[in-house]
Amino acid sequence: MASDLMNSALEQLDQAVQSVKVAAEQAPDAVAMAAHGVSGGAIDPFVFRLAIFVLSIFVGYYVVWSVTPALHTPLMAVTNAISSVIVVGALLAVGISASGYATGFGFVALVLVSVNIFGGFLVTSRMLAMYKKKDR
Amino acid sequence: MSQNLAAFLYLVSGVLFIMALRGLSHPTTSRQGNVYGMVGMAIAIGTTLLLATPSFGGLVLIVVALAIGGGAGAYIARTIPMTAMPQLVAGFHSLVGLAAVMVAAAALYDPVSFGIGMIGEIHGQALIEMALGAAIGAITFTGSIIAYLKLDGRMSGKPILLPYRHWINIGLLVAIVLFMVGLTLSESHFDFWLIVVLALALGVLLIVPIGGADMPVVVSMLNSYSGWAAAGIGFTLGNLALIITGALVGSSGAILSYIMCKGMNRSFVSVILGGFGGEAAAAGADDGVQLSVKQGSAEDAAFLMQNAQKVIIVPGYGMAVAQAQHALRELADTLKEYGVEVKYAIHPVAGRMPGHMNVLLAEANVPYDEVFELEDINGEFAQADVAYVIGANDVTNPAARDDKSSPIYGMPILDVDKARTCLFVKRSLGSGYAGIDNTLFYKDGTMMLLGDAKKMTDDIVKAMKH
């Protein structure tokens, strides 16, 4: 009974996530085109970024509430690992920067986040590998 | 690679990160989710390298940095003991915070590479976003270091209360905002570094007054901050993957903080203002009457448990400190040989970070379908013969339910006092982290087992095997 309910709830959530995904993939283009038509391209790209930001907060809200409390520690470890996607900024600074300062800062940032990327994902997978079901 | 294709790939990596979090809704899908996360990260890195096409020298530097950091990270991830997970997570947060500051600084010194204007002519909006990212990053950096030191026991868990600390913090915040305005108007590097220095100080001052028992909230909150810092940088760079990830991490940390606060029946504001724990000792049942406590030995406990039908184990932070999870699992196995039903009950704020106990039990090979959350198991204590409380204290204190004058009144607790017998393992008869006397100790059905959690559990197992 309870597991049926749970399953159907999970299914619904899955569908919701799917539709959010589809919407998220289409939204920037669709919104951009519509805005382009209305404003003649005068809307600042900042507005689109803000829109994506706000929508992502909502996606995060629903996705994180569905995380089981037993996995809250791996959740923290993995959110930590993915927030190291700030690596894209560090790569730009190291890779193409002409200023010595900027390269230096970027290099430090790159070392720090690569600790996080490798450490975060590996420690998460180490933790997740330990969660086992009862042997019957 | 065209800008549009790159933006699309960043979006794909953002969606993969969403899938990574989505996987964590169940242990069976979680491993798949983690793989999505890794793929998303690889896509983001690959796209950036293809888009930016670094020079040969730049590429060498990148490989060197990845090798140093990646090697260190992989080594730490392989060797860290599971009991040290809260410190590790706090430490990792500090790295993201510092990296956000560094990336913001790099963008300030070389705006052309980041596509935000020329030196001296950076767009005002980019400057604001950059300053916000750097400020939040700096707060995350020092705040996480303090949290790390407290969790690792290198600094006392007691709150450190400076006089006028709220005014100092507000002053720092106002100064940061003023220098942000200054930076936007002048693009002065000096203003930028002032913001960073003030934010570093603010990070220390914000976390120092918060006591050890409130660390689950702090760790979650810093998790949230590291997300907002990343999002700030994402706006500066106009990078979708960063913006999406920042928002995800930010809201994830915020939700966890909320869950932790609810588990303690405290408001977020009261936790952040700090000062809880350590100072309120001797509050409550200090009316001069010497209450009697029933003490028992490992043999008594073994006898009670092996003749029980149902035993519920309640682990807490003390179990982590004593590294007793493996001994506990052995105890449960021995009990099962006697035909006893064994379950585990986890309070939301047990341990020093969300889900801390679940990870430790999983490490000791306890199947996750024997481990239950508070709401799912609380009704079962009334049918249990024995509740075995190991290393938990305040989360079992009946005063939270019955005594309106108690400082923890209203906090949800595990009803261990409703079990026929409550075996309470504890090093001494002192009060818990919140500094409150536990009325459970003096109840008729309670037997205190004084000793180290691991040694006591081992002794009980030995006594049962005799």
XYZ file of C-alpha atoms in Angstrom:
602
model
C 0.000 0.000 0.000
C 2.440 2.530 1.271
C 5.021 1.467 -1.269
C 2.424 1.770 -4.087
C 1.672 5.295 -2.976
C 5.359 6.047 -2.793
C 5.923 4.596 -6.259
C 3.168 6.615 -7.842
C 4.404 9.731 -6.098
C 7.917 9.067 -7.385
C 6.558 8.519 -10.877
C 4.748 11.820 -10.785
C 7.854 13.525 -9.556
C 9.844 11.923 -12.343
C 7.383 13.253 -14.898
C 7.561 16.659 -13.292
C 11.338 16.619 -13.456
C 11.191 15.510 -17.091
C 8.875 18.337 -18.006
C 10.990 20.841 -16.097
C 13.999 19.555 -17.998
C 12.277 19.900 -21.337
C 11.026 23.322 -20.372
C 14.453 24.372 -19.158
C 16.019 23.239 -22.415
C 13.514 25.110 -24.519
C 12.915 28.084 -22.298
C 15.995 30.212 -22.975
C 15.536 29.986 -26.751
C 11.780 30.486 -26.684
C 11.971 33.313 -24.195
C 14.840 34.920 -26.059
C 12.959 34.779 -29.348
C 9.760 36.140 -27.905
C 11.639 38.915 -26.171
C 13.548 39.647 -29.319
C 10.271 40.032 -31.208
C 8.748 42.337 -28.634
C 11.668 44.486 -27.710
C 13.807 44.355 -30.797
C 16.585 42.716 -28.740
C 16.780 45.516 -26.210
C 16.405 43.302 -23.136
C 19.596 42.900 -21.169
C 20.945 39.317 -21.082
C 21.042 39.775 -17.315
C 17.272 39.384 -17.248
C 17.482 35.969 -18.899
C 20.208 34.885 -16.513
C 18.089 36.050 -13.613
C 15.125 34.082 -14.985
C 17.213 30.923 -15.201
C 18.569 31.579 -11.720
C 15.117 31.981 -10.190
C 13.714 28.924 -11.973
C 16.717 26.862 -10.869
C 16.079 27.839 -7.257
C 12.598 26.391 -7.599
C 13.873 23.241 -9.304
C 16.424 22.876 -6.507
C 13.721 23.371 -3.914
C 11.567 20.519 -5.205
C 14.420 18.171 -6.022
C 16.093 18.586 -2.630
C 12.871 18.038 -0.688
C 12.585 14.654 -2.385
C 16.031 13.595 -1.136
C 15.687 10.949 1.561
C 17.005 12.118 4.977
C 19.281 9.064 5.123
C 21.255 10.550 2.226
C 21.624 14.092 3.539
C 25.355 13.714 4.147
C 26.049 12.501 0.581
C 23.780 15.357 -0.578
C 26.055 17.877 1.105
C 29.151 16.217 -0.307
C 27.761 16.163 -3.842
C 26.411 19.725 -3.771
C 29.866 20.709 -2.644
C 31.409 18.855 -5.563
C 29.097 20.401 -8.144
C 29.550 23.914 -6.792
C 33.159 23.498 -7.917
C 31.870 24.091 -11.435
C 33.267 27.519 -10.603
C 36.289 25.828 -12.189
C 35.151 27.335 -15.520
C 36.177 30.771 -14.234
C 39.508 29.464 -12.985
C 40.217 27.792 -16.353
C 39.581 31.050 -18.231
C 41.919 32.931 -15.926
C 44.750 30.415 -16.210
C 44.275 29.547 -19.855
C 43.914 32.803 -21.723
C 44.645 35.589 -19.328
C 47.391 38.023 -20.289
C 47.794 39.493 -16.821
C 50.218 37.786 -14.465
C 48.062 38.552 -11.437
C 44.959 37.068 -13.002
C 46.843 33.919 -14.011
C 48.149 33.572 -10.453
C 44.729 33.957 -8.873
C 43.246 31.578 -11.406
C 45.957 29.006 -10.715
C 45.253 29.070 -6.971
C 41.518 28.808 -7.636
C 42.059 25.913 -10.028
C 44.115 23.942 -7.489
C 41.486 24.541 -4.784
C 38.499 23.526 -6.872
C 40.202 20.474 -8.298
C 40.691 19.252 -4.711
C 36.967 19.731 -4.394
C 35.948 18.147 -7.681
C 37.947 14.962 -7.202
C 37.549 14.835 -3.425
C 33.840 15.634 -3.488
C 32.740 13.146 -6.116
C 35.007 10.352 -4.866
C 33.994 10.686 -1.242
C 30.337 10.760 -2.298
C 30.694 7.577 -4.297
C 32.583 5.989 -1.403
C 29.692 6.841 0.906
C 26.974 5.751 -1.502
C 28.687 2.403 -2.057
C 28.127 1.642 1.630
C 24.342 1.929 1.581
C 23.143 -1.658 1.276
C 19.844 -3.454 1.635
C 19.237 -6.259 4.070
C 20.378 -9.661 2.688
C 17.378 -11.907 2.570
C 33.297 26.229 -30.763
C 30.492 28.729 -31.171
C 29.186 30.659 -28.179
C 25.712 29.226 -28.696
C 26.886 25.632 -28.712
C 28.943 26.328 -25.584
C 25.940 27.856 -23.811
C 23.906 24.802 -24.760
C 26.547 22.438 -23.366
C 26.707 24.417 -20.132
C 22.950 24.001 -19.915
C 23.314 20.246 -20.397
C 25.815 20.117 -17.581
C 23.432 22.109 -15.362
C 20.658 19.599 -16.112
C 22.995 16.702 -15.305
C 23.666 18.298 -11.915
C 19.910 18.432 -11.307
C 19.775 14.717 -12.162
C 22.617 14.090 -9.707
C 20.576 15.546 -6.862
C 17.429 13.827 -8.107
C 19.180 10.451 -7.843
C 19.616 10.938 -4.114
C 15.894 10.393 -3.529
C 16.714 6.703 -3.022
C 19.912 4.768 -2.245
C 19.515 2.538 -5.323
C 19.421 5.470 -7.759
C 21.998 7.552 -5.919
C 25.096 5.936 -7.436
C 23.753 6.583 -10.934
C 23.110 10.176 -9.873
C 26.684 10.643 -8.774
C 27.858 9.491 -12.214
C 25.590 12.110 -13.829
C 27.285 14.687 -11.632
C 30.756 13.634 -12.758
C 29.725 13.663 -16.419
C 28.232 17.126 -15.965
C 31.495 18.373 -14.490
C 33.523 16.817 -17.310
C 31.280 18.499 -19.885
C 31.661 21.876 -18.193
C 35.468 21.599 -18.088
C 35.714 20.260 -21.662
C 33.464 22.980 -23.035
C 35.479 25.717 -21.340
C 38.755 24.360 -22.715
C 37.356 24.062 -26.250
C 35.795 27.519 -26.096
C 38.773 29.342 -24.660
C 41.490 27.425 -26.571
C 44.276 28.173 -24.078
C 47.863 28.675 -25.189
C 50.329 25.834 -24.717
C 51.748 27.456 -21.583
C 48.254 27.943 -20.218
C 47.405 24.320 -20.904
C 50.496 23.157 -19.032
C 49.526 25.299 -16.031
C 45.993 23.875 -16.134
C 47.234 20.297 -16.202
C 49.662 21.014 -13.334
C 46.920 22.611 -11.211
C 44.475 19.777 -11.914
C 47.129 17.207 -11.047
C 48.072 18.863 -7.744
C 44.503 19.536 -6.631
C 43.029 16.353 -8.057
C 45.722 14.204 -6.470
C 45.245 15.819 -3.090
C 41.447 15.565 -3.362
C 41.505 11.911 -4.389
C 43.931 11.072 -1.584
C 41.750 12.813 1.010
C 38.590 11.164 -0.297
C 40.140 7.685 -0.090
C 41.685 7.986 3.356
C 39.298 10.138 5.386
C 37.495 8.178 8.131
C 33.696 8.374 7.893
C 33.481 9.854 11.398
C 35.380 12.908 10.127
C 32.825 13.643 7.395
C 31.451 16.858 8.981
C 34.949 18.369 9.199
C 35.692 17.284 5.650
C 32.556 18.876 4.249
C 33.262 22.098 6.165
C 36.814 22.069 4.817
C 35.601 21.575 1.249
C 33.182 24.492 1.633
C 36.062 26.739 2.597
C 37.885 25.808 -0.627
C 34.903 26.752 -2.800
C 34.633 30.038 -0.912
C 38.283 30.937 -1.449
C 38.110 29.859 -5.085
C 35.170 32.235 -5.629
C 37.265 35.102 -4.221
C 40.197 34.175 -6.463
C 38.089 33.924 -9.614
C 36.497 37.291 -8.855
C 39.951 38.788 -8.362
C 41.172 37.296 -11.643
C 38.166 38.776 -13.439
C 38.901 42.170 -11.927
C 42.571 42.143 -13.011
C 41.889 40.784 -16.489
C 38.318 41.626 -17.536
C 39.006 41.127 -21.245
C 39.520 37.369 -20.918
C 36.196 37.110 -19.124
C 34.360 39.249 -21.665
C 33.193 41.878 -19.184
C 34.880 44.977 -20.613
C 38.308 46.630 -20.538
C 40.411 47.488 -17.484
C 38.985 50.687 -16.048
C 35.766 50.158 -18.005
C 34.254 47.013 -16.516
C 30.450 47.105 -16.681
C 29.023 48.332 -13.390
C 26.714 45.363 -13.192
C 29.572 42.891 -13.590
C 31.406 44.688 -10.789
C 28.448 44.324 -8.432
C 28.056 40.622 -9.235
C 31.784 40.094 -8.830
C 31.865 41.930 -5.495
C 28.874 39.937 -4.211
C 30.460 36.645 -5.266
C 33.757 37.608 -3.638
C 32.128 38.822 -0.407
C 29.958 35.716 0.041
C 32.923 33.557 -0.939
C 35.131 35.219 1.679
C 32.491 34.767 4.396
C 32.149 31.110 3.383
C 35.929 30.683 3.486
C 36.633 31.899 7.028
C 33.270 30.725 8.386
C 33.948 27.196 7.147
C 37.448 27.232 8.596
C 36.038 28.098 12.027
C 33.374 25.395 11.601
C 36.122 22.958 10.583
C 38.211 23.802 13.661
C 35.219 23.391 15.968
C 34.096 20.115 14.395
C 37.620 18.717 14.406
C 37.982 19.533 18.097
C 40.921 21.888 17.484
C 38.817 24.690 18.880
C 36.393 24.478 21.776
C 32.777 23.854 20.798
C 31.762 26.446 23.364
C 30.345 29.664 21.946
C 32.732 32.623 22.114
C 30.702 35.732 22.836
C 32.274 39.093 22.053
C 30.665 42.164 23.592
C 28.571 44.159 21.098
C 29.081 41.407 18.527
C 25.783 42.125 16.753
C 26.764 45.774 16.336
C 30.222 44.829 15.072
C 28.653 42.485 12.506
C 26.141 45.071 11.344
C 28.950 47.641 11.087
C 31.035 45.264 8.955
C 28.055 44.531 6.713
C 27.350 48.239 6.186
C 31.023 48.867 5.420
C 31.031 46.034 2.862
C 27.980 47.492 1.117
C 29.580 50.977 1.062
C 32.799 49.672 -0.473
C 30.739 47.751 -3.041
C 29.221 51.041 -4.119
C 32.726 52.512 -4.178
C 34.016 49.652 -6.298
C 31.153 50.022 -8.769
C 31.823 53.743 -9.171
C 35.619 53.647 -9.276
C 36.646 50.069 -10.133
C 39.299 50.538 -7.489
C 41.261 47.378 -6.713
C 41.800 48.714 -3.214
C 38.038 48.757 -2.596
C 37.802 45.182 -3.845
C 40.423 43.914 -1.425
C 38.854 45.896 1.423
C 35.563 44.130 0.725
C 37.361 40.797 0.807
C 39.174 41.558 4.081
C 35.999 42.801 5.792
C 34.058 39.779 4.576
C 36.801 37.447 5.858
C 36.484 39.068 9.298
C 32.692 38.834 9.148
C 32.905 35.102 8.399
C 34.941 34.516 11.566
C 32.700 36.674 13.742
C 29.508 35.050 12.448
C 30.522 31.472 13.302
C 32.600 31.961 16.472
C 29.568 32.554 18.771
C 27.732 29.435 17.589
C 27.968 26.391 19.865
C 28.965 22.849 18.908
C 25.435 21.442 19.040
C 24.278 23.959 16.430
C 26.957 22.881 13.959
C 24.518 20.902 11.756
C 22.787 24.200 10.971
C 26.079 26.020 10.416
C 27.438 23.399 8.044
C 24.202 23.449 6.025
C 24.183 27.237 6.002
C 27.758 27.443 4.728
C 26.802 24.900 2.080
C 24.101 27.320 1.004
C 26.518 30.292 1.026
C 29.026 28.482 -1.180
C 26.185 28.052 -3.692
C 25.237 31.734 -3.663
C 28.902 32.694 -4.089
C 29.139 30.421 -7.131
C 25.950 31.930 -8.556
C 27.372 35.452 -8.120
C 30.446 34.489 -10.135
C 28.139 32.761 -12.635
C 26.381 36.054 -13.287
C 29.710 37.826 -13.809
C 30.813 35.236 -16.348
C 27.337 34.823 -17.842
C 27.756 31.082 -17.436
C 24.575 28.975 -17.313
C 26.135 25.941 -15.621
C 27.386 28.120 -12.776
C 24.121 29.999 -12.370
C 22.036 26.808 -12.300
C 24.440 25.032 -9.956
C 24.710 28.017 -7.644
C 20.929 28.168 -7.348
C 20.666 24.406 -6.729
C 23.348 24.354 -4.058
C 22.046 27.531 -2.475
C 18.527 26.213 -2.114
C 19.738 22.772 -1.046
C 21.751 24.222 1.824
C 18.874 26.477 2.811
C 16.454 23.529 2.972
C 18.877 21.481 5.053
C 19.316 24.405 7.474
C 15.537 24.627 7.754
C 15.206 20.879 8.447
C 17.928 21.055 11.106
C 16.321 24.068 12.811
C 12.975 22.290 12.843
C 14.654 19.215 14.376
C 15.728 21.442 17.270
C 12.571 23.565 17.395
C 14.732 26.677 17.130
C 14.376 29.561 14.743
C 17.088 30.079 12.157
C 17.677 33.573 13.521
C 18.289 32.347 17.070
C 20.842 29.809 15.805
C 22.660 32.435 13.734
C 22.735 34.926 16.574
C 24.518 32.204 18.520
C 25.336 31.786 22.169
C 23.296 28.614 22.697
C 24.855 25.808 24.726
C 27.548 25.887 27.371
C 26.272 28.874 29.315
C 22.928 27.509 30.539
C 24.337 24.631 32.608
C 22.460 23.822 35.808
C 19.220 25.170 34.411
C 16.114 23.103 35.076
C 15.919 20.400 37.729
C 18.413 21.922 40.146
C 16.146 22.010 43.179
C 18.629 20.563 45.679
C 16.994 17.119 45.777
C 19.451 14.343 45.045
C 17.583 12.165 42.565
C 18.546 8.521 42.467
C 19.894 6.885 39.363
C 19.822 3.163 38.652
C 23.128 1.886 37.343
C 23.702 -1.417 35.632
C 26.530 -3.556 34.297
C 27.175 -4.992 30.831
C 25.888 -8.366 32.098
C 22.566 -6.830 33.196
C 22.203 -5.163 29.819
C 23.053 -8.391 27.979
C 20.433 -10.292 29.972
C 17.742 -7.694 29.302
C 18.466 -7.476 25.599
C 18.787 -11.145 24.740
C 15.462 -11.837 26.429
C 13.731 -8.992 24.611
C 11.572 -9.339 21.529
C 12.266 -5.955 20.098
C 15.232 -3.635 20.619
C 15.465 -0.130 19.176
C 18.945 1.392 18.992
C 19.258 5.183 19.246
C 22.706 6.393 18.144
C 24.021 9.928 18.643
C 27.168 11.989 18.339
C 28.810 10.013 21.180
C 28.732 6.917 18.981
C 30.720 8.791 16.339
C 33.244 10.026 18.904
C 33.752 6.542 20.345
C 33.810 4.963 16.832
C 31.290 2.460 18.173
C 29.355 1.809 14.945
C 31.066 -1.518 14.177
C 30.653 -2.781 17.744
C 27.018 -1.745 17.540
C 26.484 -3.723 14.377
C 28.018 -6.766 16.068
C 25.637 -6.292 18.986
C 22.692 -6.192 16.577
C 23.908 -9.350 14.809
C 24.241 -11.200 18.107
C 20.757 -10.097 19.120
C 19.344 -11.338 15.827
C 20.861 -14.749 16.545
C 18.718 -14.788 19.673
C 15.674 -13.982 17.528
C 15.397 -10.386 18.684
C 14.015 -7.814 16.247
C 16.467 -4.885 15.940
C 15.769 -1.444 14.505
C 17.631 1.854 14.518
C 16.032 5.248 15.226
C 17.712 8.423 13.973
C 16.872 11.905 15.179
C 17.195 14.607 12.467
C 19.910 16.473 14.399
C 21.791 13.445 15.739
C 25.479 13.964 15.063
C 27.192 17.024 13.687
C 25.722 17.222 10.186
C 22.519 16.164 8.423
C 22.474 12.395 7.881
C 25.716 11.870 9.850
C 24.454 8.784 11.734
C 23.087 7.136 8.588
C 26.509 7.264 6.939
C 28.247 5.766 9.966
C 25.715 2.938 10.234
C 26.029 2.304 6.507
C 29.803 2.137 6.962
C 29.308 -0.582 9.568
C 27.194 -2.518 7.032
C 23.890 -1.856 8.746
C 21.243 -2.302 6.012
C 19.480 0.995 5.324
C 16.030 -0.614 5.585
C 16.627 -1.228 9.305
C 17.268 2.471 9.903
C 14.276 4.722 10.501
C 13.632 8.445 10.822
C 11.974 9.943 13.891
C 8.425 10.223 12.531
C 8.469 6.660 11.200
C 9.576 4.928 14.360
C 8.485 7.053 17.303
C 5.203 5.147 17.673
C 7.087 1.850 18.028
C 8.913 2.623 21.262
C 5.778 1.719 23.230
C 6.011 -1.855 21.890
C 9.769 -2.125 22.312
C 11.263 -4.023 25.247
C 14.560 -2.205 25.202
C 15.685 1.151 23.848
C 19.494 1.208 23.641
C 20.618 4.838 23.680
C 24.256 5.155 22.687
C 25.859 8.566 22.564
C 22.617 10.528 22.234
C 21.307 12.711 25.035
C 19.264 15.868 24.455
C 17.258 14.266 21.634
C 15.862 11.760 24.156
C 15.145 14.187 27.000
C 11.455 13.887 27.983
C 11.628 17.451 29.354
C 11.422 18.653 25.750
C 7.970 17.083 25.608
C 6.665 17.534 29.173
C 8.396 20.450 30.897
C 7.288 23.829 29.616
C 10.061 25.617 31.521
C 12.824 23.606 29.837
C 14.959 25.536 27.331
C 14.510 22.729 24.818
C 10.729 22.479 25.301
C 8.997 21.760 21.996
C 11.958 20.065 20.355
C 10.813 16.787 18.785
C 12.355 13.875 20.708
C 12.605 10.114 20.367
C 10.210 8.636 22.944
C 12.730 6.195 24.431
C 11.091 6.554 27.847
C 8.070 4.696 26.478
C 10.051 1.504 25.929
C 9.818 -1.011 28.784
C 13.488 -0.522 29.645
C 15.788 2.206 28.473
C 19.490 1.369 28.524
C 21.465 4.583 28.432
C 25.176 4.377 27.623
C 27.065 7.416 28.813
C 30.549 8.274 29.987
C 29.390 10.137 33.106
C 26.238 11.621 34.553
C 26.896 15.098 33.144
C 24.422 17.071 31.098
C 24.299 17.051 27.295
C 25.582 19.588 24.798
C 22.681 21.933 25.407
C 23.711 21.972 29.083
C 20.375 20.602 30.247
C 19.818 17.849 32.791
C 18.143 14.806 31.237
C 15.127 13.773 33.369
C 15.234 10.388 31.650
C 18.121 9.338 33.930
C 15.886 9.345 37.008
C 12.955 7.377 35.573
C 12.222 3.901 36.915
C 12.563 2.203 33.555
C 15.997 3.636 32.870
C 19.246 1.829 33.556
C 22.442 3.822 33.166
C 25.436 2.027 31.685
C 28.366 4.236 32.580
C 31.413 3.817 30.353
C 32.848 4.354 26.910
C 30.235 3.633 24.226
C 32.427 1.251 22.246
C 33.824 -0.642 25.252
C 30.381 -0.994 26.825
C 28.892 -2.331 23.587
C 31.778 -4.799 23.205
C 31.320 -5.952 26.804
C 27.606 -6.544 26.264
C 28.349 -8.640 23.176
C 30.912 -10.682 25.179
C 28.438 -11.180 28.018
C 25.774 -12.409 25.593
C 28.138 -14.902 23.962
C 28.983 -16.505 27.312
